PDB file of C-alpha atoms in Angstrom:
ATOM      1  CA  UNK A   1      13.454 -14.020  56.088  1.00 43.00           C
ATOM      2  CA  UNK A   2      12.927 -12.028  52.809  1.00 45.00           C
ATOM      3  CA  UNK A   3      13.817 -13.589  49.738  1.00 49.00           C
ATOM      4  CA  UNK A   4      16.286 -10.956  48.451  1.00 41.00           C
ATOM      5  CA  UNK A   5      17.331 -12.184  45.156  1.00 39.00           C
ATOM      6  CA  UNK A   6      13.495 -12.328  44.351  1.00 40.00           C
ATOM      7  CA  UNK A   7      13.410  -9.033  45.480  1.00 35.00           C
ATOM      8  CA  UNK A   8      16.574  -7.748  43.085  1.00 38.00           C
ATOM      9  CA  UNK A   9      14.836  -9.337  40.057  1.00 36.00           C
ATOM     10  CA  UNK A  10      11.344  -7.769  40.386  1.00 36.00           C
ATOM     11  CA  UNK A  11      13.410  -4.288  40.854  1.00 36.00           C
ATOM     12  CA  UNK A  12      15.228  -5.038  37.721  1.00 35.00           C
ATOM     13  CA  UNK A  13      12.042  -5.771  35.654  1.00 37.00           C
ATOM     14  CA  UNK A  14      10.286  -2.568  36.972  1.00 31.00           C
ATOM     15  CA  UNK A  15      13.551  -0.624  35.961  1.00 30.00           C
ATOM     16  CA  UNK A  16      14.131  -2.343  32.483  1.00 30.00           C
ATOM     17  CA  UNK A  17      10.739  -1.733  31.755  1.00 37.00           C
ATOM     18  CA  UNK A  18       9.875   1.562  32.351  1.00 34.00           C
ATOM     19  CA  UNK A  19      13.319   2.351  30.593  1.00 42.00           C
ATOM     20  CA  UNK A  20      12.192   0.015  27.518  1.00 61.00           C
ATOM     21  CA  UNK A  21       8.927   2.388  27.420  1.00 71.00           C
ATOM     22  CA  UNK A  22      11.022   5.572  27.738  1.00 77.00           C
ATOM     23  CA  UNK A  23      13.507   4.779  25.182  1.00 83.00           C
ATOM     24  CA  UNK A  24      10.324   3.964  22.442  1.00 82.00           C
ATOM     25  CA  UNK A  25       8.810   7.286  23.733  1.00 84.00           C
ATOM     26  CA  UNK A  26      11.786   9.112  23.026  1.00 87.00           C
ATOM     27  CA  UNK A  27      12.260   6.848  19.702  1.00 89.00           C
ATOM     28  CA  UNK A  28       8.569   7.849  18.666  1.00 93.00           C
ATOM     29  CA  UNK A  29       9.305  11.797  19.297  1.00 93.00           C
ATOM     30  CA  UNK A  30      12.281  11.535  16.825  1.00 93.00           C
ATOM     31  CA  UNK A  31       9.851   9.613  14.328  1.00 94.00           C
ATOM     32  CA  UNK A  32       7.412  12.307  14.579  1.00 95.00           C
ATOM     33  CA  UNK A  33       9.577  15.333  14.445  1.00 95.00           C
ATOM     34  CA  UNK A  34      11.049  13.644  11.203  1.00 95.00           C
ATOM     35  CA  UNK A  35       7.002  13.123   9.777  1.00 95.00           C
ATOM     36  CA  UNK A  36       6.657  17.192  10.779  1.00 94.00           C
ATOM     37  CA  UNK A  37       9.483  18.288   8.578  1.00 95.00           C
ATOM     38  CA  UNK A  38       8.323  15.756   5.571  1.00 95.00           C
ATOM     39  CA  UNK A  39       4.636  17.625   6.366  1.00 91.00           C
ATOM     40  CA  UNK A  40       6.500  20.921   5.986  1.00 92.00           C
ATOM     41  CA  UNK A  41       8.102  20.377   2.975  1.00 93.00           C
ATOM     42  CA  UNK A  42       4.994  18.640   1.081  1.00 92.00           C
ATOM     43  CA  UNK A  43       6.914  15.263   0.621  1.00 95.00           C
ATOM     44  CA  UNK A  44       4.181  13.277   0.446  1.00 95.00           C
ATOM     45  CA  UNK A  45       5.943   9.714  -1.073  1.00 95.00           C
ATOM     46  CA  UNK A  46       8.796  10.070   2.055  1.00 96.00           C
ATOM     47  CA  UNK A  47       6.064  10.475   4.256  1.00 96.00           C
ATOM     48  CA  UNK A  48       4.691   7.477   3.070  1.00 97.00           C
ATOM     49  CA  UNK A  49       7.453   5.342   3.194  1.00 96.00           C
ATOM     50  CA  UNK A  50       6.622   5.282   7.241  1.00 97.00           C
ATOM     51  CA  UNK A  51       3.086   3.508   6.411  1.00 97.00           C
ATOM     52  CA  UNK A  52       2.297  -0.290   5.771  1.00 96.00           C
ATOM     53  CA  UNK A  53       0.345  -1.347   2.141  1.00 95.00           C
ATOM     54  CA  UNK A  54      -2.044  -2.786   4.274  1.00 94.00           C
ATOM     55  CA  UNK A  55      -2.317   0.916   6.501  1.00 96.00           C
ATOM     56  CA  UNK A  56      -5.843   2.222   7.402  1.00 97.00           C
ATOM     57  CA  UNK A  57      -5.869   6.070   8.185  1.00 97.00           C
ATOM     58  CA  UNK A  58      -9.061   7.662   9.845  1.00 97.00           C
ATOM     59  CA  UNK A  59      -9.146  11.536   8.987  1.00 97.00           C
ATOM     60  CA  UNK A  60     -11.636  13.730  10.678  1.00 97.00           C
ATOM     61  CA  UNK A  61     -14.627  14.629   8.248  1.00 96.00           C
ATOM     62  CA  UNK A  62     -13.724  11.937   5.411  1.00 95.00           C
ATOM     63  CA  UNK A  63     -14.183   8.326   5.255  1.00 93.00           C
ATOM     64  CA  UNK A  64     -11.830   5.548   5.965  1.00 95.00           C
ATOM     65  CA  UNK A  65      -8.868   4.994   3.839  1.00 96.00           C
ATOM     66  CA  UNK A  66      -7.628   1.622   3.409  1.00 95.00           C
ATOM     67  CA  UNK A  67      -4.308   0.965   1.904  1.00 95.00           C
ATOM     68  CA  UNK A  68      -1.042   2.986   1.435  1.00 95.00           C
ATOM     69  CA  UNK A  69      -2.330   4.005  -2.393  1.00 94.00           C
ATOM     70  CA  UNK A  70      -5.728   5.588  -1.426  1.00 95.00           C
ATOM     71  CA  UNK A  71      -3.372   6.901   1.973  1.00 96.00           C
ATOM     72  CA  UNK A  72      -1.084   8.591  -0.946  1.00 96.00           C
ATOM     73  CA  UNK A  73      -3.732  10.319  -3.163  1.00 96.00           C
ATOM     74  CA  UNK A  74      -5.578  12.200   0.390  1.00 96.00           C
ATOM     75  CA  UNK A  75      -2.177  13.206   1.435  1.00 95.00           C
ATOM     76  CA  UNK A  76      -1.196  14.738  -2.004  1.00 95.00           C
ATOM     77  CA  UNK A  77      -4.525  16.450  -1.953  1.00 94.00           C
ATOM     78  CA  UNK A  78      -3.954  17.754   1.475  1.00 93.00           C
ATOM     79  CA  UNK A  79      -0.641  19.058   0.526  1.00 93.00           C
ATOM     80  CA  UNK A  80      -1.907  20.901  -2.163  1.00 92.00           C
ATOM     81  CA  UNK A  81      -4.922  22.852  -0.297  1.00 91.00           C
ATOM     82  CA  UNK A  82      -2.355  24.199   2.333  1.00 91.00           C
ATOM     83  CA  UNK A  83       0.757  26.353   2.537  1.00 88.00           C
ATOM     84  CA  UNK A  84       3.006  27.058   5.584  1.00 86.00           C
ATOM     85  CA  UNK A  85       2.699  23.991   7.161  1.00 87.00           C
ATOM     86  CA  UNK A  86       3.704  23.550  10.818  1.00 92.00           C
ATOM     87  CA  UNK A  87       2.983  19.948  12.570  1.00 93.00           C
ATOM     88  CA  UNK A  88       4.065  19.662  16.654  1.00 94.00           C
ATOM     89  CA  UNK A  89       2.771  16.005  18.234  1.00 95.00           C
ATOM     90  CA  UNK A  90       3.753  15.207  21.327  1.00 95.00           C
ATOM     91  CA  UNK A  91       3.208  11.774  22.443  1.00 95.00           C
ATOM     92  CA  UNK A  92       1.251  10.809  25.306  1.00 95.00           C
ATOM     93  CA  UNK A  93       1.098   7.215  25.860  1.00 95.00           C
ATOM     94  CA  UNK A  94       3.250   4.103  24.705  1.00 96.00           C
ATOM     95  CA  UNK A  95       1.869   0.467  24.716  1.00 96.00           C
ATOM     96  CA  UNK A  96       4.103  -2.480  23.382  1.00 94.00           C
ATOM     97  CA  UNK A  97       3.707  -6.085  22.433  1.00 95.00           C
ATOM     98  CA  UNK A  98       6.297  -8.192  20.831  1.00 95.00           C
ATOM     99  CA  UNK A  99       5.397  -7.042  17.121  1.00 96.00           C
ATOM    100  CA  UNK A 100       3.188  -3.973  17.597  1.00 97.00           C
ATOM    101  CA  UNK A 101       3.429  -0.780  19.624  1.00 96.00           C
ATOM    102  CA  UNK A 102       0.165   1.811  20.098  1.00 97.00           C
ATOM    103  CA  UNK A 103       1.129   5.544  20.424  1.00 98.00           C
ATOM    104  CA  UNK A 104      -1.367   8.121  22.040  1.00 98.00           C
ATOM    105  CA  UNK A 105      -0.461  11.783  21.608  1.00 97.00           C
ATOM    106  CA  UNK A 106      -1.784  15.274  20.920  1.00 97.00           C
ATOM    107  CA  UNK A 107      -1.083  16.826  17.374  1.00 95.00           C
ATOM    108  CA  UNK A 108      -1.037  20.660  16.362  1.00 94.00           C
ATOM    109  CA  UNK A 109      -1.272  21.523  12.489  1.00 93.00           C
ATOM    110  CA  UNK A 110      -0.574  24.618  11.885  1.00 92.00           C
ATOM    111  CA  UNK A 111      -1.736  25.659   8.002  1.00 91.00           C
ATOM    112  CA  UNK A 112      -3.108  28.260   5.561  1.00 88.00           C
ATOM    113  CA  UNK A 113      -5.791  27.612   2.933  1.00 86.00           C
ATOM    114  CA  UNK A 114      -5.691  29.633  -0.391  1.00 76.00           C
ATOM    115  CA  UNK A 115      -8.480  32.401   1.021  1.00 76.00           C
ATOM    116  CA  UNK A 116      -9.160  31.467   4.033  1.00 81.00           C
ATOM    117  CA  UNK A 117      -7.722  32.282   7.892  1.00 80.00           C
ATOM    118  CA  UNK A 118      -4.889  30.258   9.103  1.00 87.00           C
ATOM    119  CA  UNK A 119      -5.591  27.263  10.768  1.00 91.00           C
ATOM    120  CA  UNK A 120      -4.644  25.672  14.078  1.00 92.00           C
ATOM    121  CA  UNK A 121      -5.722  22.577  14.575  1.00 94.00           C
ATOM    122  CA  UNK A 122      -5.778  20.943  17.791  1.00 97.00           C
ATOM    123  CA  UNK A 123      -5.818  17.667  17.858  1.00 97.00           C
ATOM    124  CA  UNK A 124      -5.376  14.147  19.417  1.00 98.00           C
ATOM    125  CA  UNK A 125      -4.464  11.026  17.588  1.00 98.00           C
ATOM    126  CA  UNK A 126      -3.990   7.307  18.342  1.00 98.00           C
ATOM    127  CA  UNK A 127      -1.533   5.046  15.667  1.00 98.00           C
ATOM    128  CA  UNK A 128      -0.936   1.143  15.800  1.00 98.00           C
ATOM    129  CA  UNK A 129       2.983   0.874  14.044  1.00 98.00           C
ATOM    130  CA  UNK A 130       3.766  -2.322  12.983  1.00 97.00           C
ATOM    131  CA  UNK A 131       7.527  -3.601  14.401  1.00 95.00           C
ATOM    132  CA  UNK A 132      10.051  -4.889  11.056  1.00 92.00           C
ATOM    133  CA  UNK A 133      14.084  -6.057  11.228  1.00 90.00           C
ATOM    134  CA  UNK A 134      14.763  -2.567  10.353  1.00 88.00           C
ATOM    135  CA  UNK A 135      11.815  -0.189  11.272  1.00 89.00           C
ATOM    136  CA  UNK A 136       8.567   0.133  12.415  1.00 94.00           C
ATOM    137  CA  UNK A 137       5.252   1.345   9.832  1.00 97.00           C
ATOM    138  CA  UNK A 138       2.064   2.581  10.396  1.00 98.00           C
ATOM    139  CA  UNK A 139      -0.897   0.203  10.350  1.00 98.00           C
ATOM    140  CA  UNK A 140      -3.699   2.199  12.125  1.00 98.00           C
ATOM    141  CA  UNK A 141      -3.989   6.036  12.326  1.00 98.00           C
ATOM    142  CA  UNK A 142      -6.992   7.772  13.624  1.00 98.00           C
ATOM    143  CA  UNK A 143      -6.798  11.777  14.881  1.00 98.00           C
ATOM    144  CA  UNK A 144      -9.634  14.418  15.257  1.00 97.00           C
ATOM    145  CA  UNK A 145     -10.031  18.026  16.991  1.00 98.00           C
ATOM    146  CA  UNK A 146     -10.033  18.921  20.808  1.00 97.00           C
ATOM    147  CA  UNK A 147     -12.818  21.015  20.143  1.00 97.00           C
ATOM    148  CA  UNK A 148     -15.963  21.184  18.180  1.00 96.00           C
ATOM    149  CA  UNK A 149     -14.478  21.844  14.306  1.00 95.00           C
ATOM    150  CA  UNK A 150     -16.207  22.935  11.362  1.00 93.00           C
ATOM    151  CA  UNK A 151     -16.063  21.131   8.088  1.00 93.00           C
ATOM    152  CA  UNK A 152     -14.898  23.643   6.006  1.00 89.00           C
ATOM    153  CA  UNK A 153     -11.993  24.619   8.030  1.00 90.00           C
ATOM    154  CA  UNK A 154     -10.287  21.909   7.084  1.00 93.00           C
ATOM    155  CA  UNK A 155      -9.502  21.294   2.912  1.00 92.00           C
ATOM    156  CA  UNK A 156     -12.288  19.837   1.100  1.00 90.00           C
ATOM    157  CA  UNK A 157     -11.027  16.267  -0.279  1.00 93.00           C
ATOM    158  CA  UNK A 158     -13.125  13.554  -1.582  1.00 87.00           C
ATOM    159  CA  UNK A 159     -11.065   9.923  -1.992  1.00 89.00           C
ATOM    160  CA  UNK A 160     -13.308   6.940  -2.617  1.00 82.00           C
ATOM    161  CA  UNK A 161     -12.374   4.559  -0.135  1.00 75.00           C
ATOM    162  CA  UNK A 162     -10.860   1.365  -1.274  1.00 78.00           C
ATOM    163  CA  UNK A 163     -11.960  -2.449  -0.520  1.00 83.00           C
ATOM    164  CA  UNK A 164     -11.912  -3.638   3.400  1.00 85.00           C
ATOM    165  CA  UNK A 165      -8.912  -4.930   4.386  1.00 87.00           C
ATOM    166  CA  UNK A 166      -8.807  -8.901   5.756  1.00 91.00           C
ATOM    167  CA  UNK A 167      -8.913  -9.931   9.638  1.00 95.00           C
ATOM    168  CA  UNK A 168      -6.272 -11.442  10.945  1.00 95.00           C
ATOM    169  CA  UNK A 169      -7.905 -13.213  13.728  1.00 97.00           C
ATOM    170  CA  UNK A 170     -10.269 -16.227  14.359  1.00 97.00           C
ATOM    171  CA  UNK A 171     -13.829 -16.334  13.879  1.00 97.00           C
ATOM    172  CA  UNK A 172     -14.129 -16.765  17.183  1.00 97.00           C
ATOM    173  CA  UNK A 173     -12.892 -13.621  18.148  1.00 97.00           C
ATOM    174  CA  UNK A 174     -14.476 -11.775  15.326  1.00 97.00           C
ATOM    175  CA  UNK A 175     -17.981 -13.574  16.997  1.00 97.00           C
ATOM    176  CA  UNK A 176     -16.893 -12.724  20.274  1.00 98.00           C
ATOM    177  CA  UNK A 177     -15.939  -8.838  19.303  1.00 98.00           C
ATOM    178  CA  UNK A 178     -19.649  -8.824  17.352  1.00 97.00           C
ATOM    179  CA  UNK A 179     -21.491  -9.272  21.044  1.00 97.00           C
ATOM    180  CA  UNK A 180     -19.220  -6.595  22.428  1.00 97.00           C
ATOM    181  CA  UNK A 181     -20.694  -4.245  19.960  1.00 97.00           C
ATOM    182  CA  UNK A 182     -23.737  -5.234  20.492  1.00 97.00           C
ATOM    183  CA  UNK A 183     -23.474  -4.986  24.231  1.00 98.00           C
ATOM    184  CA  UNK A 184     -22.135  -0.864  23.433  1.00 98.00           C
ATOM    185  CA  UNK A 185     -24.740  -0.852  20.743  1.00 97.00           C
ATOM    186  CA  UNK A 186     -27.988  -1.650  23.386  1.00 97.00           C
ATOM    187  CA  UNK A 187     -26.244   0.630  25.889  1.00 97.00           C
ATOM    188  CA  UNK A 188     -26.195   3.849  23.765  1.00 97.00           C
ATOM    189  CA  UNK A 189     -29.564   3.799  22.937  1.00 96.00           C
ATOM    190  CA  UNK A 190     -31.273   2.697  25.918  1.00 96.00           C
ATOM    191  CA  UNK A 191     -28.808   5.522  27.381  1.00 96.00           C
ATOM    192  CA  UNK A 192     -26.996   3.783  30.046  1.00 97.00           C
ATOM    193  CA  UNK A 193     -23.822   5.241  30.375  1.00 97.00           C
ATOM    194  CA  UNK A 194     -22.593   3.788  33.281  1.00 97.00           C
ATOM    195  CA  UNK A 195     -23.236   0.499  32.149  1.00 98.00           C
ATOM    196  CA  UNK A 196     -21.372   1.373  28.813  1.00 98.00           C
ATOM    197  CA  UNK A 197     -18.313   2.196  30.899  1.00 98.00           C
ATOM    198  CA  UNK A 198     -18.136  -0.877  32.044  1.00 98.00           C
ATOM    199  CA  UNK A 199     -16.776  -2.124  29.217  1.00 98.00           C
ATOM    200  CA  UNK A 200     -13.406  -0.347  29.655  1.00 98.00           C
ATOM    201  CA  UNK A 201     -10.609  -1.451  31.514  1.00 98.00           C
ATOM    202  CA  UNK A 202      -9.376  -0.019  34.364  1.00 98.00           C
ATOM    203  CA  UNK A 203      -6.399   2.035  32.568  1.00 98.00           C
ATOM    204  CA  UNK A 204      -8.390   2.894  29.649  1.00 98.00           C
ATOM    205  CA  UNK A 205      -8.449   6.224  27.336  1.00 98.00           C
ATOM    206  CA  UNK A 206     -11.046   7.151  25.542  1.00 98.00           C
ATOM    207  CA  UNK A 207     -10.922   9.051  22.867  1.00 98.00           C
ATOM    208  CA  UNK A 208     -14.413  11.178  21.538  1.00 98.00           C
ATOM    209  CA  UNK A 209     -15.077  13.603  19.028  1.00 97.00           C
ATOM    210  CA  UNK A 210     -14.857  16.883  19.905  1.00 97.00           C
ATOM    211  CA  UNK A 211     -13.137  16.549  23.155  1.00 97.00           C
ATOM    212  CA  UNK A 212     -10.030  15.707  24.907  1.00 97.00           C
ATOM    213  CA  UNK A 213      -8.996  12.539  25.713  1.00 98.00           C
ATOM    214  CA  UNK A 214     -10.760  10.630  29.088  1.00 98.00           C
ATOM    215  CA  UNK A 215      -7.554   8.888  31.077  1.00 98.00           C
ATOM    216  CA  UNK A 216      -9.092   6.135  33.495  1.00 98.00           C
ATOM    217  CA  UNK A 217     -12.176   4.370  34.161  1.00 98.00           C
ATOM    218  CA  UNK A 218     -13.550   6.921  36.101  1.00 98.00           C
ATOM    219  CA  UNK A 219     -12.772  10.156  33.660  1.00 98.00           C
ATOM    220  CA  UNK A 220     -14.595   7.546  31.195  1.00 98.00           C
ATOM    221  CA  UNK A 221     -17.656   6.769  32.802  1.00 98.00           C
ATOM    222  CA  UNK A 222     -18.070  10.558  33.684  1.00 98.00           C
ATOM    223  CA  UNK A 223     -18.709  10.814  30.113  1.00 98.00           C
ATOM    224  CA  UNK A 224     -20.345   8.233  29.078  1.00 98.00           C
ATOM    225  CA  UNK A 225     -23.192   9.384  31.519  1.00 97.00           C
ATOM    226  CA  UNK A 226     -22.909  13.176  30.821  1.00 96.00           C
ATOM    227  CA  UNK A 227     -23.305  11.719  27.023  1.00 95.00           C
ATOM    228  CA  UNK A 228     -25.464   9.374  27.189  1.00 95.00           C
ATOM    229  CA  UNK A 229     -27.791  11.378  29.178  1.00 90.00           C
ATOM    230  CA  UNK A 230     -32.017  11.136  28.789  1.00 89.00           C
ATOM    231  CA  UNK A 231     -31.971  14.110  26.469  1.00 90.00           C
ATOM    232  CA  UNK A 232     -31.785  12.791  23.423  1.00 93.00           C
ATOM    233  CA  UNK A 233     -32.988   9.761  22.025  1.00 95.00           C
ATOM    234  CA  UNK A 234     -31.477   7.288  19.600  1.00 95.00           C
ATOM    235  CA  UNK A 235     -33.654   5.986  16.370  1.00 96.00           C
ATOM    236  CA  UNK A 236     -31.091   3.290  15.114  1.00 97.00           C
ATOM    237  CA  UNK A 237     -27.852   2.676  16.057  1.00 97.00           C
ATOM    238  CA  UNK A 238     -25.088   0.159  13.726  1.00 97.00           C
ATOM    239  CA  UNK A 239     -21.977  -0.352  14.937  1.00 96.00           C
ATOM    240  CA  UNK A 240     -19.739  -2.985  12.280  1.00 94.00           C
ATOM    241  CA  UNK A 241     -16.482  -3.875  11.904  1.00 94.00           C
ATOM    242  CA  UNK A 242     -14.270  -3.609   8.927  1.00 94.00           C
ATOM    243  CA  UNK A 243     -11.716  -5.272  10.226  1.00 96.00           C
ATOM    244  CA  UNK A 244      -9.867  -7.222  13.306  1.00 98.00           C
ATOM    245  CA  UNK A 245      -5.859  -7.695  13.847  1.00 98.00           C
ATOM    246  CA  UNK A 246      -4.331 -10.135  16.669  1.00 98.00           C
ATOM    247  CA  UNK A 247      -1.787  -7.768  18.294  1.00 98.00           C
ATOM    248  CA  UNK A 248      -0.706 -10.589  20.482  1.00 96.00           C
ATOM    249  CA  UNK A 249      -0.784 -10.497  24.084  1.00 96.00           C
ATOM    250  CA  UNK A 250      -4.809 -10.938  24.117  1.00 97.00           C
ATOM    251  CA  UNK A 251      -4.778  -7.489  22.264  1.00 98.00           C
ATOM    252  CA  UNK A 252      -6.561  -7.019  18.653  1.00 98.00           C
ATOM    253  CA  UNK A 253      -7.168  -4.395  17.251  1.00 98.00           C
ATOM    254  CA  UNK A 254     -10.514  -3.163  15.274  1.00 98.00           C
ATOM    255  CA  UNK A 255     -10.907  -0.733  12.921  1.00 98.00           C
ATOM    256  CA  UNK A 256     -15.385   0.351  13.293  1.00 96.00           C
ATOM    257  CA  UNK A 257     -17.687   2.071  11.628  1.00 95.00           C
ATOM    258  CA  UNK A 258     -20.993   3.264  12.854  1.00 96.00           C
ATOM    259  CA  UNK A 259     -24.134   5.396  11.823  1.00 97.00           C
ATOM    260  CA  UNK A 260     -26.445   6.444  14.331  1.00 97.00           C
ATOM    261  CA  UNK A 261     -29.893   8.076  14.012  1.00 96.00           C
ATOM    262  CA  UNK A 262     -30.910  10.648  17.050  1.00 95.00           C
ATOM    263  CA  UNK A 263     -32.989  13.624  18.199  1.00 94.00           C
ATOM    264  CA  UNK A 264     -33.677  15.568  21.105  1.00 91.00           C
ATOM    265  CA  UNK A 265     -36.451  18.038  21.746  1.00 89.00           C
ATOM    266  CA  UNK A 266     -34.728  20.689  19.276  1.00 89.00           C
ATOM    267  CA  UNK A 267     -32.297  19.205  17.303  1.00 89.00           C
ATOM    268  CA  UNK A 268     -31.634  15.282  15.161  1.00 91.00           C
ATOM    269  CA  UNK A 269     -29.953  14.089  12.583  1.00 93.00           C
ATOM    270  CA  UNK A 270     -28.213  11.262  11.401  1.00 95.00           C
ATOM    271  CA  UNK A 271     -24.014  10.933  12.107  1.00 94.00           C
ATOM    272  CA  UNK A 272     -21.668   8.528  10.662  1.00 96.00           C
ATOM    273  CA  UNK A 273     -18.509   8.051  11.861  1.00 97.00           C
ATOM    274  CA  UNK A 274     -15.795   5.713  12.493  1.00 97.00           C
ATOM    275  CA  UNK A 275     -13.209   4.496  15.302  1.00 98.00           C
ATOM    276  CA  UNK A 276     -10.133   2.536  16.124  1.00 98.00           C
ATOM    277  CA  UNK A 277     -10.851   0.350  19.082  1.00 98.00           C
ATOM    278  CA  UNK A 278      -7.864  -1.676  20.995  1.00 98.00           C
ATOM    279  CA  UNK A 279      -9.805  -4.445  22.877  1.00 98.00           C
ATOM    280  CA  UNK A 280      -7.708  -6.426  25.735  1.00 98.00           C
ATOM    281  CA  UNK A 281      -8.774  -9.496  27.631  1.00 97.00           C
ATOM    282  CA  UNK A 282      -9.216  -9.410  31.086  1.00 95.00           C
ATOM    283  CA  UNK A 283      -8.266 -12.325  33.694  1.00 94.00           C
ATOM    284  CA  UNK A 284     -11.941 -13.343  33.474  1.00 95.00           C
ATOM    285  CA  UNK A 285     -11.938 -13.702  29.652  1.00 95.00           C
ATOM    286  CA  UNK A 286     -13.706 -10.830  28.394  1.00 97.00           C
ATOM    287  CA  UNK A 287     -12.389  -8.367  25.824  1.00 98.00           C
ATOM    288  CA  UNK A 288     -12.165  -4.854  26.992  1.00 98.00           C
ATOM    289  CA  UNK A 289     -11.755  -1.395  25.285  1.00 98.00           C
ATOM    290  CA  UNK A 290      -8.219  -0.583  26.631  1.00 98.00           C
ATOM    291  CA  UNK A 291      -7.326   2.148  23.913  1.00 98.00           C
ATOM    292  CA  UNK A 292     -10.340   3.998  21.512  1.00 98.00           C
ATOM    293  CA  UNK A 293     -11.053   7.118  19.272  1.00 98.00           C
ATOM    294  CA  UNK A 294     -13.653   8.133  17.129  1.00 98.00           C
ATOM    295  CA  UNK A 295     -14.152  10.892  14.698  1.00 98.00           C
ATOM    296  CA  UNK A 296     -17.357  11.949  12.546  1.00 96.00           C
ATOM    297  CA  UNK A 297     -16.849  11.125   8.519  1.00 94.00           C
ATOM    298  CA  UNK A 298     -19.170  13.971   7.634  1.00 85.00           C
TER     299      UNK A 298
END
């Protein structure tokens, strides 16, 4: 005989879920149409009031930023290089645990430069927001083009990045996270993309330069082997860490840098760039890349 009060309950959860996820979607549009009209207007200390001291930010073609005071002076610079500003995000994905939620959407600036073309930027961004008694900050931001991008299209600002922020997590994990790397770092340069796909989870989005976002294992591993093909060959490879957060949930996240040496039979060069990587543990114990974007720092 079915057990229909079982059955009620796991309706309920499905149901109170997905409206949970819904009403943090629709809470995260409101945020971000509020952080568009701040862009607009140039307020650069109210848009800051939605970021954590301890907030990394990852622009596209600059190096990390760590902490809401180095955060402040790129934004102010920013401001200043552009007029007629115009910022449209629309948010993609939602994850939650009980103190942290991570928000996946695509992001259109829209902005002139004194003597230059006006600018759409397409983009796609991933942000870690921290959960308080009254509202939620920023902690991780990371967002870079659709498309291939040239430097100077974007304004020309130089901030000195700041010290590295602490980990909030065990040595163990940090040990544990430090052969993951090194697992990705052995796949990209004997170019085994497949193998390097493995290292997602099932559900995961990836996030490269230059590209759209890959939903799924299988839209992943497509590009890992298209990119990781024999045609060019990798010199050196680092991949670090400048710091790990517990999430909860078996979730951390990492904020990674990496410079990598490579040619091919025309081209080389050397490319250093940085990412924000959401690792999850599986049922057999191993961490995963569930959520991760990169962007170039030069």
């Amino acid at each position: 005989m079915p057990n229909y009060f079982s059955l009620l309950i796991f309706c309920h959860c499905i149901i109170f879920s997905f409206e949970g996820k819904s009403q943090q979607l629709n809470d995260l549009q409101k945020v971000n149409h509020e952080i568009a009209k701040l862009f607009a207007e140039g307020n650069t200390e109210k848009l800051l009031s939605y970021y954590a001291e301890e907030a990394v930010a990852m622009p596209e073609y600059h190096k990390p930023l760590y902490g809401k005071p180095v955060i402040r002076q790129y934004f102010n610079e920013w401001m200043k290089a552009t007029g007629k500003k115009l910022q449209v995000r629309k948010v993609i994905d939602v994850q939650s645990t009980p103190h942290y939620v991570i928000e996946i959407g695509t992001l259109t600036d829209r902005y002139l430069q004194k003597g230059k073309d006006s600018m759409n930027y397409d983009c796609k961004y991933l942000r870690v927001w921290k959960k308080g008694p009254d509202r939620m900050n920023i902690i991780s931001e990371i967002w870079g083009a659709n498309d291939y991008i040239e430097k100077a299209k974007l304004p020309e600002i130089k901030i000195q990045p700041a010290a590295l922020p602490k980990s909030t997590v065990s040595a163990t994990v940090q040990k544990e996270i430090g052969l993951r790397n090194q697992t990705i770092t052995d796949c990209v340069k004997e170019r085994k993309g497949a193998e390097h796909a493995t290292l997602f989870t099932k559900d995961a989005i990836y996030m490269p330069y230059f590209q759209p976002m890959k939903k799924g294992i299988e839209n992943v591993k497509a590009y890992f082997v298209d990119h990781e093909g024999p045609g060019v060959a990798i010199d050196s490879l680092v991949i670090s860490a400048a710091n790990i957060i517990d999430l909860g949930n078996n979730i951390v996240l990492e904020h990674g840098y990496y410079a990598i040496r490579w040619r091919s039979d025309t081209h080389g060069g050397l490319n250093l760039g940085k990412s924000v990587n959401i690792w999850k543990k599986d049922d057999s114990g191993q961490w995963k890349l569930f959520r991760q974007m990169v962007n170039h720092d030069e």
